[in-house]
Short mmCIF file of C-alpha atoms in Angstrom, two decimals:
data_model
loop_
_atom_site.label_atom_id
_atom_site.label_comp_id
_atom_site.label_asym_id
_atom_site.label_seq_id
_atom_site.Cartn_x
_atom_site.Cartn_y
_atom_site.Cartn_z
CA UNK A 2 -0.19 -36.22 -61.60
CA UNK A 3 2.50 -37.39 -59.20
CA UNK A 4 2.07 -34.65 -56.58
CA UNK A 5 -1.04 -33.78 -54.58
CA UNK A 6 -1.57 -30.03 -54.25
CA UNK A 7 -5.08 -30.46 -52.84
CA UNK A 8 -3.94 -31.22 -49.29
CA UNK A 9 -5.02 -28.53 -46.83
CA UNK A 10 -2.67 -27.99 -43.90
CA UNK A 11 -3.47 -25.22 -41.37
CA UNK A 12 -0.48 -23.16 -40.23
CA UNK A 13 -1.84 -21.74 -37.00
CA UNK A 14 0.68 -21.41 -34.19
CA UNK A 15 3.76 -22.50 -36.16
CA UNK A 16 5.17 -19.01 -36.78
CA UNK A 17 3.70 -18.40 -40.25
CA UNK A 18 3.93 -14.65 -40.77
CA UNK A 19 0.70 -14.26 -42.71
CA UNK A 20 -1.32 -16.70 -40.58
CA UNK A 21 -0.23 -15.01 -37.36
CA UNK A 22 -0.99 -11.55 -38.78
CA UNK A 23 -4.46 -12.71 -39.80
CA UNK A 24 -5.25 -14.03 -36.34
CA UNK A 25 -3.88 -10.90 -34.67
CA UNK A 26 -6.27 -8.81 -36.75
CA UNK A 27 -9.27 -11.00 -35.95
CA UNK A 28 -8.86 -13.44 -33.10
CA UNK A 29 -12.18 -15.29 -33.33
CA UNK A 30 -11.78 -16.60 -36.88
CA UNK A 31 -13.07 -20.05 -37.84
CA UNK A 32 -10.24 -22.56 -38.12
CA UNK A 33 -10.73 -23.12 -41.86
CA UNK A 34 -9.99 -19.52 -42.91
CA UNK A 35 -6.76 -19.25 -44.91
CA UNK A 36 -4.92 -15.96 -45.61
CA UNK A 37 -4.36 -15.52 -49.33
CA UNK A 38 -2.04 -12.58 -48.96
CA UNK A 39 1.75 -12.77 -48.47
CA UNK A 40 3.42 -14.54 -51.36
CA UNK A 41 4.28 -17.84 -49.84
CA UNK A 42 2.37 -20.97 -50.79
CA UNK A 43 -0.08 -23.15 -48.91
CA UNK A 44 1.63 -26.25 -50.28
CA UNK A 45 3.97 -28.63 -48.54
CA UNK A 46 7.68 -28.38 -49.17
CA UNK A 47 8.60 -30.62 -52.13
CA UNK A 48 9.20 -34.13 -50.75
CA UNK A 49 12.53 -34.37 -52.58
CA UNK A 50 13.82 -31.42 -50.52
CA UNK A 51 12.55 -32.85 -47.23
CA UNK A 52 14.08 -36.27 -47.86
CA UNK A 53 17.27 -34.81 -49.30
CA UNK A 54 17.83 -32.62 -46.24
CA UNK A 55 17.19 -35.58 -43.94
CA UNK A 56 19.87 -37.59 -45.74
CA UNK A 57 22.24 -34.65 -45.63
CA UNK A 58 21.72 -34.19 -41.89
CA UNK A 59 22.43 -37.86 -41.31
CA UNK A 60 25.90 -37.48 -42.81
CA UNK A 61 27.07 -33.95 -42.05
CA UNK A 62 28.37 -31.80 -39.22
CA UNK A 63 26.81 -28.34 -39.09
CA UNK A 64 29.98 -26.39 -38.43
CA UNK A 65 31.28 -23.48 -40.49
CA UNK A 66 30.58 -24.65 -44.03
CA UNK A 67 31.30 -23.10 -47.40
CA UNK A 68 29.31 -23.70 -50.56
CA UNK A 69 30.62 -26.68 -52.51
CA UNK A 70 31.10 -26.94 -56.31
CA UNK A 71 28.02 -29.14 -56.74
CA UNK A 72 25.88 -26.18 -55.67
CA UNK A 73 27.16 -24.03 -58.52
CA UNK A 74 26.74 -26.94 -60.93
CA UNK A 75 23.08 -27.16 -59.96
CA UNK A 76 22.54 -23.40 -60.21
CA UNK A 77 24.20 -23.09 -63.62
CA UNK A 78 22.25 -26.04 -64.97
CA UNK A 79 18.93 -24.65 -63.70
CA UNK A 80 19.48 -21.22 -65.18
CA UNK A 81 20.45 -22.77 -68.51
CA UNK A 82 17.60 -25.31 -68.68
CA UNK A 83 14.79 -23.15 -67.36
CA UNK A 84 15.79 -19.64 -68.45
CA UNK A 85 18.27 -20.11 -71.29
CA UNK A 86 20.92 -18.21 -69.33
CA UNK A 87 24.53 -19.38 -69.26
CA UNK A 88 26.05 -17.95 -66.09
CA UNK A 89 29.48 -18.30 -64.50
CA UNK A 90 30.17 -19.21 -60.88
CA UNK A 91 32.00 -16.00 -60.11
CA UNK A 92 28.96 -13.92 -61.13
CA UNK A 93 26.96 -15.24 -58.17
CA UNK A 94 26.69 -13.40 -54.86
CA UNK A 95 24.78 -15.32 -52.19
CA UNK A 96 22.54 -13.21 -49.94
CA UNK A 97 19.84 -14.05 -47.39
CA UNK A 98 17.14 -12.54 -49.58
CA UNK A 99 16.21 -10.53 -52.63
CA UNK A 100 14.89 -7.56 -50.63
CA UNK A 101 18.13 -7.17 -48.68
CA UNK A 102 20.01 -7.46 -51.97
CA UNK A 103 18.23 -4.70 -53.85
CA UNK A 104 18.30 -2.54 -50.72
CA UNK A 105 22.08 -2.98 -50.51
CA UNK A 106 22.41 -2.34 -54.25
CA UNK A 107 20.58 0.98 -53.95
CA UNK A 108 22.92 1.99 -51.13
CA UNK A 109 25.97 0.91 -53.10
CA UNK A 110 25.12 2.74 -56.32
CA UNK A 111 23.35 5.90 -55.19
CA UNK A 112 23.73 8.78 -52.76
CA UNK A 113 21.13 10.35 -50.48
CA UNK A 114 18.76 12.44 -52.56
CA UNK A 115 19.28 10.48 -55.77
CA UNK A 116 16.22 9.25 -57.61
CA UNK A 117 15.31 5.59 -58.07
CA UNK A 118 12.70 4.94 -60.75
CA UNK A 119 9.94 2.38 -60.17
CA UNK A 120 6.83 1.47 -62.16
CA UNK A 121 3.83 1.37 -59.81
CA UNK A 122 1.73 -0.37 -58.79
CA UNK A 123 4.66 -2.55 -57.78
CA UNK A 124 6.00 -4.83 -55.05
CA UNK A 125 5.74 -2.70 -51.92
CA UNK A 126 9.26 -3.32 -50.45
CA UNK A 127 10.59 -1.32 -53.41
CA UNK A 128 9.38 1.86 -51.71
CA UNK A 129 10.98 1.05 -48.35
CA UNK A 130 14.29 0.06 -49.95
CA UNK A 131 14.50 3.46 -51.64
CA UNK A 132 13.33 5.56 -48.71
CA UNK A 133 15.51 3.78 -46.13
CA UNK A 134 18.52 4.79 -48.22
CA UNK A 135 17.37 8.44 -48.18
CA UNK A 136 16.73 8.30 -51.92
CA UNK A 137 13.78 9.68 -53.82
CA UNK A 138 11.01 7.43 -55.15
CA UNK A 139 10.52 8.43 -58.79
CA UNK A 140 7.27 7.04 -60.13
CA UNK A 141 6.75 6.06 -63.75
CA UNK A 142 3.27 4.52 -63.44
CA UNK A 143 2.22 1.64 -65.62
CA UNK A 144 -0.63 2.16 -68.05
CA UNK A 145 -3.78 0.07 -67.87
CA UNK A 146 -4.30 -1.85 -71.08
CA UNK A 147 -6.83 -4.57 -71.81
CA UNK A 148 -6.74 -6.61 -68.57
CA UNK A 149 -3.01 -6.05 -68.24
CA UNK A 150 -0.43 -3.35 -67.66
CA UNK A 151 1.71 -1.65 -70.28
CA UNK A 152 4.85 0.44 -69.84
CA UNK A 153 4.62 4.16 -70.41
CA UNK A 154 7.85 4.46 -72.38
CA UNK A 155 7.50 8.20 -72.97
CA UNK A 156 7.26 8.84 -69.25
CA UNK A 157 10.04 6.36 -68.46
CA UNK A 158 12.37 8.06 -70.93
CA UNK A 159 11.54 11.47 -69.48
CA UNK A 160 12.36 10.28 -65.95
CA UNK A 161 15.52 8.50 -67.15
CA UNK A 162 16.86 11.71 -68.74
CA UNK A 163 16.86 13.47 -65.37
CA UNK A 164 20.52 13.28 -64.23
CA UNK A 165 19.41 13.09 -60.60
CA UNK A 166 17.89 9.66 -61.25
CA UNK A 167 20.48 6.90 -61.01
CA UNK A 168 18.70 3.54 -60.88
CA UNK A 169 15.73 1.70 -62.37
CA UNK A 170 14.33 -0.87 -59.92
CA UNK A 171 12.37 -3.20 -62.17
CA UNK A 172 10.00 -6.10 -61.44
CA UNK A 173 9.95 -8.95 -63.98
CA UNK A 174 7.61 -10.85 -64.01
CA UNK A 175 5.49 -8.09 -62.59
CA UNK A 176 4.16 -8.24 -59.06
CA UNK A 177 1.25 -7.59 -58.49
CA UNK A 178 0.00 -7.38 -62.08
CA UNK A 179 1.13 -10.82 -63.25
CA UNK A 180 2.65 -9.50 -66.47
CA UNK A 181 5.46 -11.34 -68.24
CA UNK A 182 7.13 -8.55 -70.16
CA UNK A 183 7.74 -9.28 -73.86
CA UNK A 184 11.29 -9.26 -75.11
CA UNK A 185 10.76 -6.12 -77.19
CA UNK A 186 9.64 -4.20 -74.08
CA UNK A 187 12.70 -5.35 -72.17
CA UNK A 188 14.98 -4.28 -75.00
CA UNK A 189 13.40 -0.82 -75.06
CA UNK A 190 13.72 -0.45 -71.27
CA UNK A 191 17.34 -1.53 -71.36
CA UNK A 192 18.14 0.83 -74.21
CA UNK A 193 16.71 3.74 -72.22
CA UNK A 194 18.91 2.75 -69.28
CA UNK A 195 22.00 2.45 -71.48
CA UNK A 196 21.41 5.82 -73.09
CA UNK A 197 20.90 7.56 -69.75
CA UNK A 198 23.52 5.81 -67.61
CA UNK A 199 20.98 4.13 -65.32
CA UNK A 200 21.83 1.06 -63.29
CA UNK A 201 19.20 -1.62 -63.82
CA UNK A 202 18.23 -3.75 -60.80
CA UNK A 203 15.96 -6.51 -62.08
CA UNK A 204 13.93 -8.42 -59.50
CA UNK A 205 13.21 -11.72 -61.26
CA UNK A 206 12.25 -13.82 -58.25
CA UNK A 207 9.03 -15.02 -59.94
CA UNK A 208 10.76 -16.11 -63.15
CA UNK A 209 9.95 -19.80 -62.56
CA UNK A 210 6.19 -19.15 -62.54
CA UNK A 211 5.28 -18.65 -66.18
CA UNK A 212 1.85 -19.57 -67.49
CA UNK A 213 1.22 -21.49 -70.73
CA UNK A 214 1.74 -19.42 -73.86
CA UNK A 215 4.25 -17.06 -72.25
CA UNK A 216 8.01 -17.00 -71.92
CA UNK A 217 10.18 -15.12 -69.45
CA UNK A 218 13.29 -13.38 -70.79
CA UNK A 219 16.07 -12.62 -68.33
CA UNK A 220 17.00 -8.98 -68.81
CA UNK A 221 20.73 -9.73 -68.63
CA UNK A 222 20.52 -12.17 -71.57
CA UNK A 223 19.57 -9.46 -74.07
CA UNK A 224 23.14 -8.35 -74.78
CA UNK A 225 26.54 -8.08 -73.13
CA UNK A 226 26.11 -4.31 -72.87
CA UNK A 227 22.80 -4.74 -71.06
CA UNK A 228 24.26 -7.40 -68.76
CA UNK A 229 27.02 -4.94 -67.87
CA UNK A 230 24.51 -2.52 -66.27
CA UNK A 231 22.23 -5.15 -64.71
CA UNK A 232 21.99 -6.72 -61.27
CA UNK A 233 19.66 -9.72 -61.43
CA UNK A 234 17.93 -10.86 -58.25
CA UNK A 235 16.83 -14.51 -58.15
CA UNK A 236 15.96 -17.03 -55.46
CA UNK A 237 14.45 -20.49 -54.92
CA UNK A 238 12.25 -19.11 -52.13
CA UNK A 239 9.07 -18.42 -54.12
CA UNK A 240 9.56 -21.33 -56.49
CA UNK A 241 9.85 -24.04 -53.87
CA UNK A 242 8.23 -22.32 -50.86
CA UNK A 243 11.57 -21.95 -49.06
CA UNK A 244 11.31 -18.33 -47.87
CA UNK A 245 12.00 -19.38 -44.28
CA UNK A 246 15.47 -20.58 -45.27
CA UNK A 247 16.63 -17.10 -46.42
CA UNK A 248 18.61 -17.77 -49.58
CA UNK A 249 19.04 -15.84 -52.82
CA UNK A 250 21.36 -15.84 -55.82
CA UNK A 251 22.23 -12.34 -56.97
CA UNK A 252 23.85 -12.54 -60.38
CA UNK A 253 26.17 -9.77 -61.61
CA UNK A 254 28.39 -10.41 -64.62
CA UNK A 255 30.12 -7.01 -64.52
CA UNK A 256 33.09 -7.53 -62.19
CA UNK A 257 33.31 -3.88 -61.12
CA UNK A 258 29.61 -3.73 -60.24
CA UNK A 259 29.87 -7.05 -58.44
CA UNK A 260 32.80 -5.97 -56.30
CA UNK A 261 31.12 -2.68 -55.40
CA UNK A 262 27.94 -4.54 -54.46
CA UNK A 263 29.88 -7.08 -52.37
CA UNK A 264 31.79 -4.30 -50.62
CA UNK A 265 28.53 -2.68 -49.58
CA UNK A 266 27.13 -5.98 -48.39
CA UNK A 267 30.30 -6.67 -46.42
CA UNK A 268 30.16 -3.20 -44.89
CA UNK A 269 26.73 -3.79 -43.36
CA UNK A 270 27.72 -7.37 -42.46
CA UNK A 271 24.37 -8.73 -43.53
CA UNK A 272 25.85 -12.22 -43.61
CA UNK A 273 25.07 -15.00 -46.02
CA UNK A 274 22.65 -17.91 -46.05
CA UNK A 275 23.03 -21.07 -43.99
CA UNK A 276 24.33 -24.46 -45.00
CA UNK A 277 20.80 -25.91 -44.99
CA UNK A 278 19.48 -23.10 -47.19
CA UNK A 279 22.01 -23.58 -49.97
CA UNK A 280 21.70 -27.35 -49.70
CA UNK A 281 17.92 -27.07 -50.08
CA UNK A 282 18.46 -24.88 -53.16
CA UNK A 283 20.86 -27.42 -54.65
CA UNK A 284 18.36 -30.25 -54.09
CA UNK A 285 15.54 -28.17 -55.56
CA UNK A 286 17.48 -27.32 -58.69
CA UNK A 287 18.56 -30.93 -59.27
CA UNK A 288 15.49 -32.91 -58.17
CA UNK A 289 12.31 -30.79 -58.19
CA UNK A 290 11.74 -29.79 -61.80
CA UNK A 291 8.82 -32.20 -62.17
CA UNK A 292 7.23 -30.83 -59.00
CA UNK A 293 7.47 -27.28 -60.37
CA UNK A 294 5.98 -28.22 -63.74
CA UNK A 295 2.96 -29.78 -62.04
CA UNK A 296 2.67 -26.80 -59.69
CA UNK A 297 2.62 -24.33 -62.58
CA UNK A 298 -0.22 -26.26 -64.17
CA UNK A 299 -2.13 -26.36 -60.87
CA UNK A 300 -1.77 -22.58 -60.44
CA UNK A 301 -2.89 -22.02 -64.03
CA UNK A 302 -5.95 -24.18 -63.36
CA UNK A 303 -6.64 -22.22 -60.15
CA UNK A 304 -6.48 -19.01 -62.15
CA UNK A 305 -8.89 -20.29 -64.78
CA UNK A 306 -11.31 -21.50 -62.11
CA UNK A 307 -11.19 -18.16 -60.28
CA UNK A 308 -11.56 -16.06 -63.40
CA UNK A 309 -14.56 -18.09 -64.57
CA UNK A 310 -16.18 -17.96 -61.14
CA UNK A 311 -15.84 -14.19 -60.89
CA UNK A 312 -17.08 -13.64 -64.45
CA UNK A 313 -20.18 -15.68 -63.64
CA UNK A 314 -21.04 -14.39 -60.19
CA UNK A 315 -19.44 -10.92 -60.02
CA UNK A 316 -18.79 -9.73 -63.59
CA UNK A 317 -18.20 -6.13 -62.47
CA UNK A 318 -14.92 -7.24 -60.90
CA UNK A 319 -12.02 -6.90 -63.31
CA UNK A 320 -9.59 -9.82 -63.59
CA UNK A 321 -6.13 -9.08 -64.95
CA UNK A 322 -4.55 -11.70 -67.19
CA UNK A 323 -2.17 -13.99 -65.33
CA UNK A 324 0.92 -14.43 -67.48
CA UNK A 325 3.33 -15.15 -64.64
CA UNK A 326 3.64 -15.37 -60.83
CA UNK A 327 0.92 -17.00 -58.69
CA UNK A 328 -0.62 -13.66 -57.76
CA UNK A 329 -3.97 -12.60 -59.20
CA UNK A 330 -4.82 -8.89 -59.53
CA UNK A 331 -8.50 -8.05 -59.04
CA UNK A 332 -9.97 -4.68 -59.98
CA UNK A 333 -12.69 -3.90 -57.42
CA UNK A 334 -13.11 -0.21 -58.25
CA UNK A 335 -16.66 -0.65 -59.56
CA UNK A 336 -17.68 -1.56 -56.02
CA UNK A 337 -17.18 2.19 -55.35
CA UNK A 338 -15.67 1.70 -51.89
CA UNK A 339 -12.87 3.66 -50.29
CA UNK A 340 -9.68 1.69 -49.74
CA UNK A 341 -10.42 1.58 -46.02
CA UNK A 342 -13.97 0.36 -46.54
CA UNK A 343 -12.89 -2.22 -49.11
CA UNK A 344 -10.43 -3.68 -46.62
CA UNK A 345 -13.09 -3.70 -43.92
CA UNK A 346 -15.57 -5.49 -46.19
CA UNK A 347 -12.97 -8.10 -47.08
CA UNK A 348 -12.06 -8.77 -43.46
CA UNK A 349 -15.70 -8.91 -42.38
CA UNK A 350 -16.12 -11.66 -44.98
CA UNK A 351 -13.03 -13.42 -43.61
CA UNK A 352 -11.04 -12.61 -46.73
CA UNK A 353 -7.40 -11.75 -46.18
CA UNK A 354 -5.85 -10.66 -49.46
CA UNK A 355 -3.20 -7.97 -49.98
CA UNK A 356 -4.85 -4.59 -50.33
CA UNK A 357 -3.94 -2.97 -53.62
CA UNK A 358 -2.99 0.38 -52.16
CA UNK A 359 0.12 -1.05 -50.47
CA UNK A 360 1.60 -1.40 -53.97
CA UNK A 361 1.22 2.34 -54.52
CA UNK A 362 -1.63 4.78 -54.96
CA UNK A 363 -2.25 3.31 -58.41
CA UNK A 364 -3.34 0.09 -56.71
CA UNK A 365 -6.13 1.63 -54.65
CA UNK A 366 -9.35 -0.29 -55.26
CA UNK A 367 -7.53 -3.50 -56.22
CA UNK A 368 -6.95 -6.72 -54.28
CA UNK A 369 -4.04 -9.13 -54.75
CA UNK A 370 -5.06 -12.77 -54.38
CA UNK A 371 -2.55 -15.56 -53.77
CA UNK A 372 -3.53 -18.53 -55.97
CA UNK A 373 -0.95 -20.92 -54.50
CA UNK A 374 -3.40 -22.84 -52.35
CA UNK A 375 -5.56 -25.98 -52.57
CA UNK A 376 -8.59 -25.59 -54.83
CA UNK A 377 -10.97 -26.23 -51.93
CA UNK A 378 -9.58 -23.18 -50.12
CA UNK A 379 -9.96 -21.06 -53.23
CA UNK A 380 -13.54 -22.20 -53.82
CA UNK A 381 -14.62 -21.16 -50.32
CA UNK A 382 -12.82 -17.83 -50.63
CA UNK A 383 -14.49 -17.08 -53.96
CA UNK A 384 -17.94 -17.81 -52.54
CA UNK A 385 -17.36 -15.21 -49.83
CA UNK A 386 -15.69 -12.75 -52.19
CA UNK A 387 -18.45 -12.80 -54.77
CA UNK A 388 -21.08 -12.42 -52.06
CA UNK A 389 -19.38 -9.18 -50.97
CA UNK A 390 -18.98 -8.04 -54.59
CA UNK A 391 -22.67 -8.63 -55.35
CA UNK A 392 -23.68 -6.43 -52.42
CA UNK A 393 -21.70 -3.60 -54.03
CA UNK A 394 -22.50 -4.01 -57.69
CA UNK A 395 -22.78 -0.76 -59.68
#
């Protein structure tokens, strides 16, 4: 292995959102406690990006700068190599983030009071994006299968047939459940949208984190007709731990949709990303593929370690299969604790995960664990977690 993902680097006092939040909630924490919550990674920025940006800064002037053709070359090549998606430069709209993009898309393609369908439990900014646009959250809850979620197609079709519902906001791969949706499921979802005139906003920010034996399918690759109703949200931020640079690639092949989306974005003057953000993305997509391959294997190994540890020491805790993302979904409902008490027990044990209820009421009793950390950090966290779980065994 060329890269060392075992290095532990504390992020106290450097502006890390999740570290600062942890220490605000409990100021007397030991220095070796790591928050395994917000989905950024406890790994150093890929060295190729660091060195590439240093070289770039040596030779450039940071005035008003537009994106150069080599950026689009890198983006097209990445999407083709990694996802089997042949895109065109003009399809790409650069935004500072995926959340701002799907929020703007909801505003552009709906009116106050319209319904936006989601499939909870799901990434919690979905709710805020809908509500801030004075739209209605329309829930089509996922079904619990065997250690994974399934789509309730009957319910989805029923909600899609309601003419007041205009958009499906979809998460693929699924956060927090870790599901990589099979192609046949995606085709069925898309067909429901086509038949009921629903816009499909597909958040595919975790598409680069796919575990062995699984394959991510970009929704917009299924057919030209499906691409015509789809806005695809992608970014290098999760993949290469670049969230602080605020850069996303929103890909819309339908020219009319794209222009309407851009007009809305221009109207709120949300701006675009900076020269260093798109340069970092270009370097990542041209030089960091090996780093990502090793990282995916490390995360898969972390998952296997954690699953085995829980099965041995706290078998009443349910572990959902990890097919994609670096986020592990733990079913703690057999501990028979209220959501408030579960959070309290976790914090008392110096465990800072994401509480399941923030992903919707369907997530109450679950915890979301960020696996993108050195193994030593994970081992210590699992010792404390299983100690709490054993105190509350059924």
